[in-house]
Short mmCIF file of N, CA and C in Angstrom, two decimals:
data_model
loop_
_atom_site.label_atom_id
_atom_site.label_comp_id
_atom_site.label_asym_id
_atom_site.label_seq_id
_atom_site.Cartn_x
_atom_site.Cartn_y
_atom_site.Cartn_z
N MET A 1 -14.29 13.29 -9.04
CA MET A 1 -15.14 13.07 -7.90
C MET A 1 -14.34 12.33 -6.83
N LYS A 2 -14.34 12.84 -5.61
CA LYS A 2 -13.65 12.20 -4.49
C LYS A 2 -14.61 11.29 -3.75
N LYS A 3 -14.06 10.14 -3.35
CA LYS A 3 -14.84 9.21 -2.55
C LYS A 3 -13.89 8.51 -1.59
N THR A 4 -14.36 8.22 -0.38
CA THR A 4 -13.54 7.57 0.64
C THR A 4 -13.96 6.12 0.79
N TYR A 5 -12.96 5.23 0.84
CA TYR A 5 -13.19 3.80 0.98
C TYR A 5 -12.41 3.28 2.19
N PRO A 6 -12.97 2.33 2.94
CA PRO A 6 -12.20 1.71 4.02
C PRO A 6 -11.25 0.67 3.45
N VAL A 7 -10.01 0.67 3.94
CA VAL A 7 -9.00 -0.30 3.51
C VAL A 7 -8.23 -0.74 4.74
N GLY A 8 -8.53 -1.93 5.24
CA GLY A 8 -7.86 -2.41 6.45
C GLY A 8 -8.13 -1.49 7.62
N HIS A 9 -7.07 -1.06 8.28
CA HIS A 9 -7.19 -0.15 9.43
C HIS A 9 -7.14 1.31 9.00
N PHE A 10 -7.22 1.56 7.71
CA PHE A 10 -7.07 2.90 7.16
C PHE A 10 -8.25 3.22 6.25
N ASN A 11 -8.32 4.46 5.82
CA ASN A 11 -9.23 4.91 4.78
C ASN A 11 -8.39 5.39 3.61
N VAL A 12 -8.94 5.30 2.41
CA VAL A 12 -8.27 5.87 1.26
C VAL A 12 -9.27 6.77 0.54
N GLU A 13 -8.87 7.99 0.30
CA GLU A 13 -9.70 8.95 -0.41
C GLU A 13 -9.21 8.99 -1.85
N ILE A 14 -10.06 8.58 -2.78
CA ILE A 14 -9.67 8.45 -4.19
C ILE A 14 -10.43 9.45 -5.04
N GLU A 15 -9.70 10.08 -5.93
CA GLU A 15 -10.28 11.02 -6.88
C GLU A 15 -9.88 10.56 -8.28
N THR A 16 -10.83 10.58 -9.23
CA THR A 16 -10.54 10.15 -10.60
C THR A 16 -10.44 11.36 -11.52
N PHE A 17 -9.57 11.20 -12.52
CA PHE A 17 -9.33 12.25 -13.51
C PHE A 17 -9.32 11.63 -14.90
N GLY A 18 -9.61 12.44 -15.90
CA GLY A 18 -9.45 12.02 -17.28
C GLY A 18 -10.76 11.70 -17.97
N THR A 19 -10.62 11.44 -19.27
CA THR A 19 -11.76 11.06 -20.09
C THR A 19 -11.51 9.72 -20.76
N GLY A 20 -10.44 9.08 -20.44
CA GLY A 20 -10.07 7.77 -20.99
C GLY A 20 -8.72 7.86 -21.64
N PRO A 21 -7.72 7.15 -21.16
CA PRO A 21 -7.79 6.34 -19.94
C PRO A 21 -7.91 7.23 -18.69
N PHE A 22 -8.49 6.66 -17.69
CA PHE A 22 -8.72 7.38 -16.44
C PHE A 22 -7.57 7.16 -15.47
N GLU A 23 -7.36 8.13 -14.61
CA GLU A 23 -6.34 8.03 -13.57
C GLU A 23 -7.01 8.25 -12.22
N ALA A 24 -6.67 7.39 -11.27
CA ALA A 24 -7.19 7.52 -9.91
C ALA A 24 -6.03 7.83 -8.99
N VAL A 25 -6.17 8.90 -8.21
CA VAL A 25 -5.14 9.30 -7.25
C VAL A 25 -5.78 9.23 -5.87
N GLY A 26 -5.07 8.58 -4.96
CA GLY A 26 -5.62 8.41 -3.62
C GLY A 26 -4.60 8.65 -2.54
N PHE A 27 -5.09 8.98 -1.37
CA PHE A 27 -4.25 9.18 -0.19
C PHE A 27 -4.75 8.26 0.91
N ILE A 28 -3.84 7.45 1.45
CA ILE A 28 -4.17 6.58 2.56
C ILE A 28 -4.02 7.39 3.84
N GLN A 29 -5.05 7.31 4.68
CA GLN A 29 -5.03 8.06 5.93
C GLN A 29 -5.65 7.22 7.03
N PRO A 30 -5.26 7.48 8.28
CA PRO A 30 -5.85 6.75 9.40
C PRO A 30 -7.34 7.04 9.50
N GLN A 31 -8.07 6.13 10.14
CA GLN A 31 -9.50 6.32 10.29
C GLN A 31 -9.83 7.44 11.27
N ARG A 32 -8.92 7.74 12.20
CA ARG A 32 -9.20 8.77 13.21
C ARG A 32 -8.79 10.17 12.77
N THR A 33 -7.83 10.29 11.86
CA THR A 33 -7.36 11.60 11.42
C THR A 33 -7.33 11.66 9.90
N ASN A 34 -7.12 12.82 9.36
CA ASN A 34 -7.01 12.97 7.91
C ASN A 34 -5.57 13.17 7.47
N GLU A 35 -4.62 12.78 8.31
CA GLU A 35 -3.21 12.93 7.98
C GLU A 35 -2.83 11.93 6.88
N PRO A 36 -2.46 12.39 5.69
CA PRO A 36 -2.09 11.45 4.63
C PRO A 36 -0.78 10.74 4.96
N LEU A 37 -0.81 9.41 4.89
CA LEU A 37 0.38 8.62 5.19
C LEU A 37 1.07 8.10 3.93
N ASP A 38 0.30 7.92 2.85
CA ASP A 38 0.86 7.39 1.61
C ASP A 38 -0.02 7.83 0.45
N ARG A 39 0.57 7.88 -0.74
CA ARG A 39 -0.14 8.30 -1.96
C ARG A 39 -0.10 7.15 -2.94
N ILE A 40 -1.21 6.91 -3.63
CA ILE A 40 -1.26 5.88 -4.65
C ILE A 40 -1.82 6.47 -5.94
N VAL A 41 -1.36 5.93 -7.06
CA VAL A 41 -1.83 6.35 -8.38
C VAL A 41 -2.09 5.08 -9.18
N ALA A 42 -3.22 5.03 -9.87
CA ALA A 42 -3.56 3.88 -10.71
C ALA A 42 -4.28 4.37 -11.96
N LYS A 43 -4.22 3.56 -13.01
CA LYS A 43 -4.88 3.91 -14.27
C LYS A 43 -5.81 2.78 -14.69
N GLY A 44 -6.83 3.14 -15.47
CA GLY A 44 -7.76 2.16 -15.98
C GLY A 44 -8.48 2.70 -17.21
N ALA A 45 -9.06 1.80 -17.98
CA ALA A 45 -9.79 2.19 -19.19
C ALA A 45 -11.06 2.95 -18.85
N THR A 46 -11.65 2.62 -17.70
CA THR A 46 -12.83 3.33 -17.22
C THR A 46 -12.53 3.88 -15.83
N ALA A 47 -13.37 4.76 -15.37
CA ALA A 47 -13.17 5.32 -14.03
C ALA A 47 -13.27 4.22 -12.98
N GLN A 48 -14.20 3.28 -13.16
CA GLN A 48 -14.36 2.19 -12.20
C GLN A 48 -13.12 1.30 -12.16
N GLU A 49 -12.54 0.99 -13.32
CA GLU A 49 -11.32 0.18 -13.36
C GLU A 49 -10.16 0.89 -12.66
N ALA A 50 -10.07 2.20 -12.84
CA ALA A 50 -9.01 2.97 -12.19
C ALA A 50 -9.19 2.94 -10.67
N VAL A 51 -10.42 3.07 -10.20
CA VAL A 51 -10.69 3.02 -8.76
C VAL A 51 -10.38 1.64 -8.21
N GLU A 52 -10.77 0.59 -8.92
CA GLU A 52 -10.49 -0.78 -8.47
C GLU A 52 -8.98 -1.02 -8.39
N ALA A 53 -8.24 -0.55 -9.38
CA ALA A 53 -6.78 -0.70 -9.35
C ALA A 53 -6.18 0.08 -8.19
N ALA A 54 -6.70 1.26 -7.93
CA ALA A 54 -6.21 2.07 -6.80
C ALA A 54 -6.52 1.38 -5.47
N LEU A 55 -7.68 0.76 -5.36
CA LEU A 55 -8.04 0.06 -4.13
C LEU A 55 -7.13 -1.15 -3.90
N GLU A 56 -6.77 -1.84 -4.97
CA GLU A 56 -5.82 -2.97 -4.84
C GLU A 56 -4.47 -2.47 -4.34
N LYS A 57 -3.98 -1.39 -4.92
CA LYS A 57 -2.70 -0.82 -4.48
C LYS A 57 -2.80 -0.33 -3.04
N ALA A 58 -3.94 0.26 -2.69
CA ALA A 58 -4.13 0.77 -1.33
C ALA A 58 -4.15 -0.37 -0.32
N SER A 59 -4.72 -1.49 -0.70
CA SER A 59 -4.75 -2.64 0.20
C SER A 59 -3.35 -3.13 0.52
N VAL A 60 -2.51 -3.22 -0.50
CA VAL A 60 -1.12 -3.65 -0.29
C VAL A 60 -0.37 -2.61 0.54
N ALA A 61 -0.55 -1.34 0.20
CA ALA A 61 0.15 -0.27 0.92
C ALA A 61 -0.30 -0.19 2.38
N SER A 62 -1.59 -0.39 2.63
CA SER A 62 -2.08 -0.30 4.01
C SER A 62 -1.53 -1.44 4.86
N ALA A 63 -1.34 -2.61 4.27
CA ALA A 63 -0.73 -3.72 5.01
C ALA A 63 0.70 -3.35 5.41
N GLY A 64 1.43 -2.72 4.50
CA GLY A 64 2.78 -2.29 4.81
C GLY A 64 2.81 -1.22 5.89
N LEU A 65 1.85 -0.31 5.84
CA LEU A 65 1.77 0.74 6.86
C LEU A 65 1.45 0.15 8.22
N TRP A 66 0.58 -0.86 8.24
CA TRP A 66 0.22 -1.49 9.50
C TRP A 66 1.42 -2.22 10.09
N LEU A 67 2.18 -2.91 9.23
CA LEU A 67 3.33 -3.66 9.72
C LEU A 67 4.46 -2.76 10.19
N ALA A 68 4.54 -1.55 9.65
CA ALA A 68 5.54 -0.59 10.12
C ALA A 68 4.99 0.04 11.39
N GLY A 69 5.34 -0.50 12.53
CA GLY A 69 4.74 -0.14 13.81
C GLY A 69 4.59 1.33 14.10
N LYS A 70 5.37 2.19 13.44
CA LYS A 70 5.30 3.62 13.72
C LYS A 70 3.92 4.21 13.43
N ASN A 71 3.13 3.56 12.57
CA ASN A 71 1.82 4.09 12.21
C ASN A 71 0.70 3.59 13.11
N ARG A 72 0.99 2.68 14.01
CA ARG A 72 -0.05 2.11 14.86
C ARG A 72 -0.64 3.14 15.82
N ARG A 73 0.08 4.21 16.09
CA ARG A 73 -0.45 5.24 16.99
C ARG A 73 -1.67 5.93 16.39
N HIS A 74 -1.84 5.82 15.06
CA HIS A 74 -2.98 6.44 14.38
C HIS A 74 -4.23 5.56 14.40
N ILE A 75 -4.05 4.32 14.79
CA ILE A 75 -5.12 3.34 14.62
C ILE A 75 -5.84 3.10 15.94
N ASP A 76 -7.16 2.99 15.88
CA ASP A 76 -7.97 2.71 17.09
C ASP A 76 -7.58 1.38 17.67
#
């Protein structure tokens, strides 16, 4: 199941796979476009744990994307 979450100045679309342990794969994208800027992968014992781990990784990655000025053109 795919779901989109806001992370800083970006959105991350996360999809979970598996029956245990679960894997969450997400793509960080600007809020204005759907252009994927970074990919994250996380694992967890449950689907919720995998999503939470992916959101933590996305938060760190989005801070790095924001600091790399080249991505600011995507941000409102």
